[in-house]
mmCIF file with all atom_site columns, C-alpha atoms in Angstrom:
data_model
loop_
_atom_site.group_PDB
_atom_site.id
_atom_site.type_symbol
_atom_site.label_atom_id
_atom_site.label_alt_id
_atom_site.label_comp_id
_atom_site.label_asym_id
_atom_site.label_entity_id
_atom_site.label_seq_id
_atom_site.pdbx_PDB_ins_code
_atom_site.Cartn_x
_atom_site.Cartn_y
_atom_site.Cartn_z
_atom_site.occupancy
_atom_site.B_iso_or_equiv
_atom_site.pdbx_formal_charge
_atom_site.auth_seq_id
_atom_site.auth_comp_id
_atom_site.auth_asym_id
_atom_site.auth_atom_id
_atom_site.pdbx_PDB_model_num
ATOM 1   C CA . MET A 1 1   ? -3.574  10.906  -5.137  1.00 0.00 ? 1   MET A CA 1
ATOM 2   C CA . ARG A 1 2   ? -5.311  7.463   -6.075  1.00 0.00 ? 2   ARG A CA 1
ATOM 3   C CA . LEU A 1 3   ? -8.094  6.391   -4.146  1.00 0.00 ? 3   LEU A CA 1
ATOM 4   C CA . VAL A 1 4   ? -7.581  2.627   -3.262  1.00 0.00 ? 4   VAL A CA 1
ATOM 5   C CA . ALA A 1 5   ? -10.426 2.549   -0.410  1.00 0.00 ? 5   ALA A CA 1
ATOM 6   C CA . VAL A 1 6   ? -13.603 2.358   -2.792  1.00 0.00 ? 6   VAL A CA 1
ATOM 7   C CA . GLY A 1 7   ? -14.192 -1.013  -3.615  1.00 0.00 ? 7   GLY A CA 1
ATOM 8   C CA . VAL A 1 8   ? -11.182 -2.072  -2.658  1.00 0.00 ? 8   VAL A CA 1
ATOM 9   C CA . LEU A 1 9   ? -12.956 -5.055  -0.355  1.00 0.00 ? 9   LEU A CA 1
ATOM 10  C CA . VAL A 1 10  ? -14.588 -6.189  -3.678  1.00 0.00 ? 10  VAL A CA 1
ATOM 11  C CA . LEU A 1 11  ? -11.552 -6.351  -6.043  1.00 0.00 ? 11  LEU A CA 1
ATOM 12  C CA . VAL A 1 12  ? -9.873  -8.428  -4.154  1.00 0.00 ? 12  VAL A CA 1
ATOM 13  C CA . THR A 1 13  ? -11.997 -11.470 -5.326  1.00 0.00 ? 13  THR A CA 1
ATOM 14  C CA . LEU A 1 14  ? -10.931 -10.263 -8.717  1.00 0.00 ? 14  LEU A CA 1
ATOM 15  C CA . ALA A 1 15  ? -8.054  -12.077 -10.278 1.00 0.00 ? 15  ALA A CA 1
ATOM 16  C CA . GLY A 1 16  ? -5.889  -9.969  -12.446 1.00 0.00 ? 16  GLY A CA 1
ATOM 17  C CA . CYS A 1 17  ? -2.034  -9.717  -13.081 1.00 0.00 ? 17  CYS A CA 1
ATOM 18  C CA . ALA A 1 18  ? 0.055   -6.803  -11.606 1.00 0.00 ? 18  ALA A CA 1
ATOM 19  C CA . GLY A 1 19  ? 2.127   -5.911  -13.904 1.00 0.00 ? 19  GLY A CA 1
ATOM 20  C CA . GLY A 1 20  ? 5.776   -4.656  -14.559 1.00 0.00 ? 20  GLY A CA 1
ATOM 21  C CA . LEU A 1 21  ? 7.583   -6.326  -11.261 1.00 0.00 ? 21  LEU A CA 1
ATOM 22  C CA . ARG A 1 22  ? 10.684  -7.925  -12.689 1.00 0.00 ? 22  ARG A CA 1
ATOM 23  C CA . ALA A 1 23  ? 12.979  -9.146  -10.431 1.00 0.00 ? 23  ALA A CA 1
ATOM 24  C CA . GLY A 1 24  ? 11.972  -7.605  -7.679  1.00 0.00 ? 24  GLY A CA 1
ATOM 25  C CA . TRP A 1 25  ? 11.852  -4.232  -9.623  1.00 0.00 ? 25  TRP A CA 1
ATOM 26  C CA . PHE A 1 26  ? 9.154   -1.825  -10.351 1.00 0.00 ? 26  PHE A CA 1
ATOM 27  C CA . ALA A 1 27  ? 9.609   0.759   -13.180 1.00 0.00 ? 27  ALA A CA 1
ATOM 28  C CA . LYS A 1 28  ? 6.934   3.445   -14.665 1.00 0.00 ? 28  LYS A CA 1
ATOM 29  C CA . ASP A 1 29  ? 7.893   6.898   -16.840 1.00 0.00 ? 29  ASP A CA 1
ATOM 30  C CA . GLY A 1 30  ? 11.591  7.203   -15.336 1.00 0.00 ? 30  GLY A CA 1
ATOM 31  C CA . LEU A 1 31  ? 10.808  5.583   -12.032 1.00 0.00 ? 31  LEU A CA 1
ATOM 32  C CA . ARG A 1 32  ? 12.393  2.427   -10.653 1.00 0.00 ? 32  ARG A CA 1
ATOM 33  C CA . TYR A 1 33  ? 11.788  1.191   -7.067  1.00 0.00 ? 33  TYR A CA 1
ATOM 34  C CA . GLN A 1 34  ? 12.147  -2.739  -5.647  1.00 0.00 ? 34  GLN A CA 1
ATOM 35  C CA . VAL A 1 35  ? 9.952   -4.445  -3.192  1.00 0.00 ? 35  VAL A CA 1
ATOM 36  C CA . ALA A 1 36  ? 10.014  -7.246  -1.457  1.00 0.00 ? 36  ALA A CA 1
ATOM 37  C CA . ALA A 1 37  ? 6.716   -9.310  -3.511  1.00 0.00 ? 37  ALA A CA 1
ATOM 38  C CA . PRO A 1 38  ? 4.587   -11.459 -1.144  1.00 0.00 ? 38  PRO A CA 1
ATOM 39  C CA . PRO A 1 39  ? 5.002   -15.364 -1.306  1.00 0.00 ? 39  PRO A CA 1
ATOM 40  C CA . GLU A 1 40  ? 3.472   -16.571 -4.707  1.00 0.00 ? 40  GLU A CA 1
ATOM 41  C CA . GLY A 1 41  ? 1.796   -19.438 -3.068  1.00 0.00 ? 41  GLY A CA 1
ATOM 42  C CA . GLU A 1 42  ? -0.383  -17.386 -0.651  1.00 0.00 ? 42  GLU A CA 1
ATOM 43  C CA . TRP A 1 43  ? -0.665  -14.696 -3.081  1.00 0.00 ? 43  TRP A CA 1
ATOM 44  C CA . ARG A 1 44  ? -1.786  -13.927 -6.407  1.00 0.00 ? 44  ARG A CA 1
ATOM 45  C CA . PRO A 1 45  ? -0.942  -10.328 -8.420  1.00 0.00 ? 45  PRO A CA 1
ATOM 46  C CA . VAL A 1 46  ? -4.673  -8.206  -8.942  1.00 0.00 ? 46  VAL A CA 1
ATOM 47  C CA . ALA A 1 47  ? -4.960  -5.330  -10.860 1.00 0.00 ? 47  ALA A CA 1
ATOM 48  C CA . PHE A 1 48  ? -6.938  -2.408  -10.513 1.00 0.00 ? 48  PHE A CA 1
ATOM 49  C CA . ALA A 1 49  ? -7.060  1.543   -11.497 1.00 0.00 ? 49  ALA A CA 1
ATOM 50  C CA . GLU A 1 50  ? -4.286  3.442   -9.871  1.00 0.00 ? 50  GLU A CA 1
ATOM 51  C CA . ASN A 1 51  ? -2.035  1.312   -8.400  1.00 0.00 ? 51  ASN A CA 1
ATOM 52  C CA . ASP A 1 52  ? 1.116   0.428   -9.210  1.00 0.00 ? 52  ASP A CA 1
ATOM 53  C CA . LEU A 1 53  ? 1.176   -3.599  -7.882  1.00 0.00 ? 53  LEU A CA 1
ATOM 54  C CA . ALA A 1 54  ? -1.243  -5.252  -5.747  1.00 0.00 ? 54  ALA A CA 1
ATOM 55  C CA . TRP A 1 55  ? -1.882  -8.957  -4.372  1.00 0.00 ? 55  TRP A CA 1
ATOM 56  C CA . ALA A 1 56  ? -4.710  -10.616 -2.958  1.00 0.00 ? 56  ALA A CA 1
ATOM 57  C CA . ALA A 1 57  ? -4.345  -13.306 -0.400  1.00 0.00 ? 57  ALA A CA 1
ATOM 58  C CA . ARG A 1 58  ? -5.653  -16.535 -1.688  1.00 0.00 ? 58  ARG A CA 1
ATOM 59  C CA . ARG A 1 59  ? -7.707  -17.655 0.983   1.00 0.00 ? 59  ARG A CA 1
ATOM 60  C CA . SER A 1 60  ? -8.581  -14.891 3.496   1.00 0.00 ? 60  SER A CA 1
ATOM 61  C CA . GLY A 1 61  ? -9.582  -11.679 1.854   1.00 0.00 ? 61  GLY A CA 1
ATOM 62  C CA . HIS A 1 62  ? -6.359  -9.734  2.701   1.00 0.00 ? 62  HIS A CA 1
ATOM 63  C CA . LEU A 1 63  ? -5.126  -7.348  0.184   1.00 0.00 ? 63  LEU A CA 1
ATOM 64  C CA . LEU A 1 64  ? -1.710  -5.348  -0.516  1.00 0.00 ? 64  LEU A CA 1
ATOM 65  C CA . ALA A 1 65  ? -1.072  -2.760  -2.734  1.00 0.00 ? 65  ALA A CA 1
ATOM 66  C CA . VAL A 1 66  ? 1.636   -0.198  -3.511  1.00 0.00 ? 66  VAL A CA 1
ATOM 67  C CA . ASN A 1 67  ? 1.645   2.810   -5.456  1.00 0.00 ? 67  ASN A CA 1
ATOM 68  C CA . ALA A 1 68  ? 4.145   5.492   -6.140  1.00 0.00 ? 68  ALA A CA 1
ATOM 69  C CA . THR A 1 69  ? 2.941   9.125   -7.642  1.00 0.00 ? 69  THR A CA 1
ATOM 70  C CA . CYS A 1 70  ? 5.386   11.674  -8.964  1.00 0.00 ? 70  CYS A CA 1
ATOM 71  C CA . LYS A 1 71  ? 3.719   14.320  -10.230 1.00 0.00 ? 71  LYS A CA 1
ATOM 72  C CA . ASP A 1 72  ? 0.529   16.389  -9.151  1.00 0.00 ? 72  ASP A CA 1
ATOM 73  C CA . HIS A 1 73  ? 0.922   15.753  -5.572  1.00 0.00 ? 73  HIS A CA 1
ATOM 74  C CA . GLY A 1 74  ? 1.629   18.821  -4.341  1.00 0.00 ? 74  GLY A CA 1
ATOM 75  C CA . ASP A 1 75  ? 3.610   19.052  -1.082  1.00 0.00 ? 75  ASP A CA 1
ATOM 76  C CA . PRO A 1 76  ? 1.031   18.004  1.922   1.00 0.00 ? 76  PRO A CA 1
ATOM 77  C CA . SER A 1 77  ? 2.121   16.386  5.155   1.00 0.00 ? 77  SER A CA 1
ATOM 78  C CA . LEU A 1 78  ? 2.402   12.588  5.484   1.00 0.00 ? 78  LEU A CA 1
ATOM 79  C CA . GLU A 1 79  ? -0.593  12.551  8.043   1.00 0.00 ? 79  GLU A CA 1
ATOM 80  C CA . VAL A 1 80  ? -2.461  14.450  4.808   1.00 0.00 ? 80  VAL A CA 1
ATOM 81  C CA . LEU A 1 81  ? -1.158  11.847  2.338   1.00 0.00 ? 81  LEU A CA 1
ATOM 82  C CA . THR A 1 82  ? -2.394  9.502   4.561   1.00 0.00 ? 82  THR A CA 1
ATOM 83  C CA . GLY A 1 83  ? -5.825  10.363  4.899   1.00 0.00 ? 83  GLY A CA 1
ATOM 84  C CA . HIS A 1 84  ? -5.967  10.640  1.260   1.00 0.00 ? 84  HIS A CA 1
ATOM 85  C CA . LEU A 1 85  ? -5.794  6.922   0.759   1.00 0.00 ? 85  LEU A CA 1
ATOM 86  C CA . LEU A 1 86  ? -8.703  6.591   3.580   1.00 0.00 ? 86  LEU A CA 1
ATOM 87  C CA . ILE A 1 87  ? -11.037 7.974   1.101   1.00 0.00 ? 87  ILE A CA 1
ATOM 88  C CA . GLY A 1 88  ? -14.237 6.244   0.742   1.00 0.00 ? 88  GLY A CA 1
ATOM 89  C CA . PHE A 1 89  ? -14.031 3.681   4.046   1.00 0.00 ? 89  PHE A CA 1
ATOM 90  C CA . GLN A 1 90  ? -16.753 4.607   6.390   1.00 0.00 ? 90  GLN A CA 1
ATOM 91  C CA . GLU A 1 91  ? -15.978 4.526   10.574  1.00 0.00 ? 91  GLU A CA 1
ATOM 92  C CA . ARG A 1 92  ? -12.047 5.444   10.484  1.00 0.00 ? 92  ARG A CA 1
ATOM 93  C CA . ALA A 1 93  ? -10.692 4.981   13.546  1.00 0.00 ? 93  ALA A CA 1
ATOM 94  C CA . LEU A 1 94  ? -6.958  6.019   14.013  1.00 0.00 ? 94  LEU A CA 1
ATOM 95  C CA . VAL A 1 95  ? -5.620  3.109   16.420  1.00 0.00 ? 95  VAL A CA 1
ATOM 96  C CA . GLU A 1 96  ? -1.598  3.519   15.961  1.00 0.00 ? 96  GLU A CA 1
ATOM 97  C CA . ARG A 1 97  ? 0.507   5.486   14.256  1.00 0.00 ? 97  ARG A CA 1
ATOM 98  C CA . GLN A 1 98  ? 4.409   5.176   14.430  1.00 0.00 ? 98  GLN A CA 1
ATOM 99  C CA . PRO A 1 99  ? 6.717   7.265   12.106  1.00 0.00 ? 99  PRO A CA 1
ATOM 100 C CA . LEU A 1 100 ? 9.750   5.059   11.229  1.00 0.00 ? 100 LEU A CA 1
ATOM 101 C CA . THR A 1 101 ? 12.431  5.636   8.576   1.00 0.00 ? 101 THR A CA 1
ATOM 102 C CA . LEU A 1 102 ? 12.294  4.044   4.920   1.00 0.00 ? 102 LEU A CA 1
ATOM 103 C CA . ASP A 1 103 ? 14.902  4.177   2.386   1.00 0.00 ? 103 ASP A CA 1
ATOM 104 C CA . GLY A 1 104 ? 16.891  7.003   4.332   1.00 0.00 ? 104 GLY A CA 1
ATOM 105 C CA . ARG A 1 105 ? 13.505  8.899   4.405   1.00 0.00 ? 105 ARG A CA 1
ATOM 106 C CA . ALA A 1 106 ? 11.191  10.038  7.290   1.00 0.00 ? 106 ALA A CA 1
ATOM 107 C CA . ALA A 1 107 ? 7.763   7.888   6.285   1.00 0.00 ? 107 ALA A CA 1
ATOM 108 C CA . LEU A 1 108 ? 4.544   7.156   8.696   1.00 0.00 ? 108 LEU A CA 1
ATOM 109 C CA . LYS A 1 109 ? 2.912   4.023   9.445   1.00 0.00 ? 109 LYS A CA 1
ATOM 110 C CA . SER A 1 110 ? -0.178  4.139   10.115  1.00 0.00 ? 110 SER A CA 1
ATOM 111 C CA . LEU A 1 111 ? -3.868  1.727   11.308  1.00 0.00 ? 111 LEU A CA 1
ATOM 112 C CA . PHE A 1 112 ? -7.000  2.141   11.017  1.00 0.00 ? 112 PHE A CA 1
ATOM 113 C CA . ALA A 1 113 ? -10.285 0.733   12.416  1.00 0.00 ? 113 ALA A CA 1
ATOM 114 C CA . VAL A 1 114 ? -12.866 1.023   9.193   1.00 0.00 ? 114 VAL A CA 1
ATOM 115 C CA . SER A 1 115 ? -15.725 -0.557  7.621   1.00 0.00 ? 115 SER A CA 1
ATOM 116 C CA . LEU A 1 116 ? -16.454 -0.246  3.577   1.00 0.00 ? 116 LEU A CA 1
ATOM 117 C CA . ASP A 1 117 ? -20.195 -0.562  3.157   1.00 0.00 ? 117 ASP A CA 1
ATOM 118 C CA . GLY A 1 118 ? -20.545 -1.774  6.233   1.00 0.00 ? 118 GLY A CA 1
ATOM 119 C CA . VAL A 1 119 ? -17.894 -4.598  6.898   1.00 0.00 ? 119 VAL A CA 1
ATOM 120 C CA . PRO A 1 120 ? -15.770 -4.433  9.048   1.00 0.00 ? 120 PRO A CA 1
ATOM 121 C CA . ALA A 1 121 ? -11.782 -3.910  8.510   1.00 0.00 ? 121 ALA A CA 1
ATOM 122 C CA . GLU A 1 122 ? -8.344  -2.795  9.398   1.00 0.00 ? 122 GLU A CA 1
ATOM 123 C CA . VAL A 1 123 ? -6.089  -0.951  7.037   1.00 0.00 ? 123 VAL A CA 1
ATOM 124 C CA . GLU A 1 124 ? -2.530  -0.040  7.443   1.00 0.00 ? 124 GLU A CA 1
ATOM 125 C CA . VAL A 1 125 ? -0.795  2.362   5.534   1.00 0.00 ? 125 VAL A CA 1
ATOM 126 C CA . VAL A 1 126 ? 2.914   3.326   5.364   1.00 0.00 ? 126 VAL A CA 1
ATOM 127 C CA . VAL A 1 127 ? 3.353   6.728   3.700   1.00 0.00 ? 127 VAL A CA 1
ATOM 128 C CA . LEU A 1 128 ? 6.758   8.312   2.028   1.00 0.00 ? 128 LEU A CA 1
ATOM 129 C CA . LYS A 1 129 ? 8.368   10.985  0.249   1.00 0.00 ? 129 LYS A CA 1
ATOM 130 C CA . LYS A 1 130 ? 10.994  10.788  -1.753  1.00 0.00 ? 130 LYS A CA 1
ATOM 131 C CA . ASN A 1 131 ? 13.186  12.537  -4.717  1.00 0.00 ? 131 ASN A CA 1
ATOM 132 C CA . GLY A 1 132 ? 9.689   14.068  -6.133  1.00 0.00 ? 132 GLY A CA 1
ATOM 133 C CA . CYS A 1 133 ? 7.725   10.825  -5.305  1.00 0.00 ? 133 CYS A CA 1
ATOM 134 C CA . VAL A 1 134 ? 5.017   9.624   -2.895  1.00 0.00 ? 134 VAL A CA 1
ATOM 135 C CA . HIS A 1 135 ? 5.398   6.329   -1.976  1.00 0.00 ? 135 HIS A CA 1
ATOM 136 C CA . ASP A 1 136 ? 2.820   4.632   -0.394  1.00 0.00 ? 136 ASP A CA 1
ATOM 137 C CA . PHE A 1 137 ? 2.054   0.928   0.784   1.00 0.00 ? 137 PHE A CA 1
ATOM 138 C CA . THR A 1 138 ? -1.431  -0.444  2.113   1.00 0.00 ? 138 THR A CA 1
ATOM 139 C CA . TYR A 1 139 ? -2.165  -3.994  3.774   1.00 0.00 ? 139 TYR A CA 1
ATOM 140 C CA . VAL A 1 140 ? -6.205  -4.644  4.077   1.00 0.00 ? 140 VAL A CA 1
ATOM 141 C CA . ALA A 1 141 ? -7.465  -7.235  6.274   1.00 0.00 ? 141 ALA A CA 1
ATOM 142 C CA . PRO A 1 142 ? -10.765 -8.274  7.477   1.00 0.00 ? 142 PRO A CA 1
ATOM 143 C CA . ARG A 1 143 ? -11.345 -6.766  11.239  1.00 0.00 ? 143 ARG A CA 1
ATOM 144 C CA . GLY A 1 144 ? -8.834  -8.979  13.760  1.00 0.00 ? 144 GLY A CA 1
ATOM 145 C CA . ALA A 1 145 ? -7.304  -10.568 11.108  1.00 0.00 ? 145 ALA A CA 1
ATOM 146 C CA . ARG A 1 146 ? -4.431  -8.120  10.524  1.00 0.00 ? 146 ARG A CA 1
ATOM 147 C CA . ALA A 1 147 ? -1.960  -10.719 12.376  1.00 0.00 ? 147 ALA A CA 1
ATOM 148 C CA . VAL A 1 148 ? -2.558  -13.254 9.702   1.00 0.00 ? 148 VAL A CA 1
ATOM 149 C CA . HIS A 1 149 ? -0.275  -11.898 7.273   1.00 0.00 ? 149 HIS A CA 1
ATOM 150 C CA . GLN A 1 150 ? 1.459   -8.924  8.895   1.00 0.00 ? 150 GLN A CA 1
ATOM 151 C CA . ALA A 1 151 ? 4.750   -10.225 8.392   1.00 0.00 ? 151 ALA A CA 1
ATOM 152 C CA . ALA A 1 152 ? 4.092   -10.046 4.195   1.00 0.00 ? 152 ALA A CA 1
ATOM 153 C CA . PHE A 1 153 ? 3.370   -6.618  4.613   1.00 0.00 ? 153 PHE A CA 1
ATOM 154 C CA . GLU A 1 154 ? 6.207   -5.606  6.872   1.00 0.00 ? 154 GLU A CA 1
ATOM 155 C CA . ALA A 1 155 ? 8.685   -7.373  4.231   1.00 0.00 ? 155 ALA A CA 1
ATOM 156 C CA . LEU A 1 156 ? 6.755   -5.892  1.442   1.00 0.00 ? 156 LEU A CA 1
ATOM 157 C CA . VAL A 1 157 ? 7.630   -2.646  2.958   1.00 0.00 ? 157 VAL A CA 1
ATOM 158 C CA . ALA A 1 158 ? 10.712  -2.961  4.294   1.00 0.00 ? 158 ALA A CA 1
ATOM 159 C CA . GLY A 1 159 ? 12.448  -4.029  0.620   1.00 0.00 ? 159 GLY A CA 1
ATOM 160 C CA . PHE A 1 160 ? 11.787  -1.182  -0.331  1.00 0.00 ? 160 PHE A CA 1
ATOM 161 C CA . ALA A 1 161 ? 14.382  0.957   -2.318  1.00 0.00 ? 161 ALA A CA 1
ATOM 162 C CA . GLN A 1 162 ? 14.106  3.544   -5.020  1.00 0.00 ? 162 GLN A CA 1
ATOM 163 C CA . GLU A 1 163 ? 16.631  3.761   -7.191  1.00 0.00 ? 163 GLU A CA 1
ATOM 164 C CA . THR A 1 164 ? 18.618  6.812   -7.184  1.00 0.00 ? 164 THR A CA 1
ATOM 165 C CA . GLY A 1 165 ? 18.848  9.347   -10.214 1.00 0.00 ? 165 GLY A CA 1
ATOM 166 C CA . ARG A 1 166 ? 15.190  10.177  -10.776 1.00 0.00 ? 166 ARG A CA 1
#
């Protein structure tokens, strides 16, 4: 399982290039999935270890990230997988949790109030398991500012589809 949390707020300031997204599809290791990338004018791609795709808002300190793990994850619950995404954050408080269906599978959407090195933030994650892969979507926003780019996160998640055949 990847570690999104450690240093994520610092990484928002780094420019990079999210590789592999072509015509809305990402491919790696025999897996292909589709996402709705956020608007280019408002977001810039960033790259950091163990994430397939990530974008930072150009002016507001928000981050969107997507990842798929298709091996060595076992079969933990969606709640446990969500907890893995919060490693490194301090003062984790669950604000809201909601089951949903994504690409025909059960998924879990969770919102947390957190801090990282004393900086308050909100982290929203969606996790699902499909065809032997764990897919996760993460939205990090400064505390109280999540609504600014909530629509971009919801569109990113809603645009997800895993290609059949895996």
